[in-house]
Amino acid sequence: MTQQEVLRLPVSYAARSPLILLALCGLVFATRIMISKAALNAGMQPFQLALVANVGAGMVLLPLLAASGQGIPRQRSHILLYLVLGIISFIVPTVLGYYIVDRVGPAYTSTVYSLSPLLTMSFAAGLGIERMYLRRFAGILIGLAGMAALVQQQLAEIDFSQTVWVLLGIIVPACAAAGNIIRTAYWPKGSSALAFSCGILLSSSLMVALVAPFFEAPSSWVFFDRDILFWIGCMVATSASSYLLNFRLQEIGGPVFFSQLGYWGTGFGVVLAAMLFNDVLTVLSVAGLAAIIAGGVLANRKRA
């Protein structure tokens, strides 16, 4: 068996079951959030963490890309695509999120993100990328209901008096939905998930480096601390896995199915919090988890 065939084995298996891949992506998503919180508590700053995660993930994935005999698509249209996705998928929601968290509260950002699947489905149907058939529509709505059950306690923490910022918050899931659609519609022809994810990693790293000084003082970033080095290693590993798995999920599942990642990530976050921090799983939480799983199963089924 060649090295290229070894690299493709996990992906080939996952391609036969997008639902399993969605669950795996959700688990990595939740794990990455937990690690991010720990790294921030250890003394890292948000943009520092984002830059380390992207650059580190690139250092992990680029050698794999070279070993597989592939290359990053580098035509002018591809470079423009990377820049557009960097702005839409990272710069706008991240910068806007800073202001929304300050004015409306952190709970709103995570709650409003749950609108991403509905917006993705609407965009995909309106642009003719995916048809809005009944089973998938029902699955997305059931997943949304499950997500609402999981975050219902956070709703009380939202300051709805900040009307302008509450409305601007809709831009966050809209950017996520737009990114889902653009990646599908303009996926570089003949490129693998590994090659495309490496291209996005490079562009997003550049974006982070350019924007970071406007929000943080890079000279104050701490790296050579035992706890921080540990969490950096964990963050790089999960980021590399997340990029590769997420892009493969979108490649085989399409933008609408992929957009459920936030639901599953939140669900796994609740489970991990219960396992690691002794958080209590309420009846409503369990019902929410069941709804998210049921929604994913329905959304994965093709129209009869």
mmCIF file of C-alpha atoms in Angstrom, residues 99-115 147-148 150-170:
data_model
loop_
_atom_site.group_PDB
_atom_site.id
_atom_site.type_symbol
_atom_site.label_atom_id
_atom_site.label_comp_id
_atom_site.label_asym_id
_atom_site.label_seq_id
_atom_site.Cartn_x
_atom_site.Cartn_y
_atom_site.Cartn_z
ATOM 1 C CA TYR A 99 -18.274 44.154 19.798
ATOM 2 C CA ILE A 100 -21.382 42.014 20.211
ATOM 3 C CA VAL A 101 -19.944 40.173 23.205
ATOM 4 C CA ASP A 102 -19.120 43.526 24.809
ATOM 5 C CA ARG A 103 -22.549 45.058 24.235
ATOM 6 C CA VAL A 104 -25.039 42.180 24.191
ATOM 7 C CA GLY A 105 -23.241 39.457 26.116
ATOM 8 C CA PRO A 106 -21.359 36.268 25.175
ATOM 9 C CA ALA A 107 -24.480 34.102 25.213
ATOM 10 C CA TYR A 108 -25.956 35.867 22.199
ATOM 11 C CA THR A 109 -23.078 35.042 19.857
ATOM 12 C CA SER A 110 -23.329 31.312 20.457
ATOM 13 C CA THR A 111 -27.128 31.399 20.351
ATOM 14 C CA VAL A 112 -27.502 33.366 17.119
ATOM 15 C CA TYR A 113 -24.998 31.074 15.401
ATOM 16 C CA SER A 114 -27.680 28.369 15.498
ATOM 17 C CA LEU A 115 -29.440 30.206 12.667
ATOM 18 C CA MET A 147 -30.125 23.540 19.876
ATOM 19 C CA ALA A 148 -32.696 25.891 21.443
ATOM 20 C CA LEU A 150 -29.515 23.230 24.948
ATOM 21 C CA VAL A 151 -29.007 27.004 25.084
ATOM 22 C CA GLN A 152 -32.308 27.959 26.747
ATOM 23 C CA GLN A 153 -30.546 28.924 29.977
ATOM 24 C CA GLN A 154 -28.281 31.326 28.066
ATOM 25 C CA LEU A 155 -31.241 33.213 26.592
ATOM 26 C CA ALA A 156 -31.869 34.922 29.926
ATOM 27 C CA GLU A 157 -28.342 36.412 29.829
ATOM 28 C CA ILE A 158 -28.897 38.282 26.551
ATOM 29 C CA ASP A 159 -29.333 42.053 26.722
ATOM 30 C CA PHE A 160 -32.029 42.587 24.099
ATOM 31 C CA SER A 161 -32.146 46.316 24.877
ATOM 32 C CA GLN A 162 -29.132 46.719 22.573
ATOM 33 C CA THR A 163 -31.400 46.479 19.533
ATOM 34 C CA VAL A 164 -28.884 47.613 16.904
ATOM 35 C CA TRP A 165 -26.235 45.143 18.045
ATOM 36 C CA VAL A 166 -28.788 42.337 18.337
ATOM 37 C CA LEU A 167 -29.749 42.952 14.696
ATOM 38 C CA LEU A 168 -26.105 43.219 13.610
ATOM 39 C CA GLY A 169 -25.540 39.858 15.271
ATOM 40 C CA ILE A 170 -27.487 38.220 12.451
#
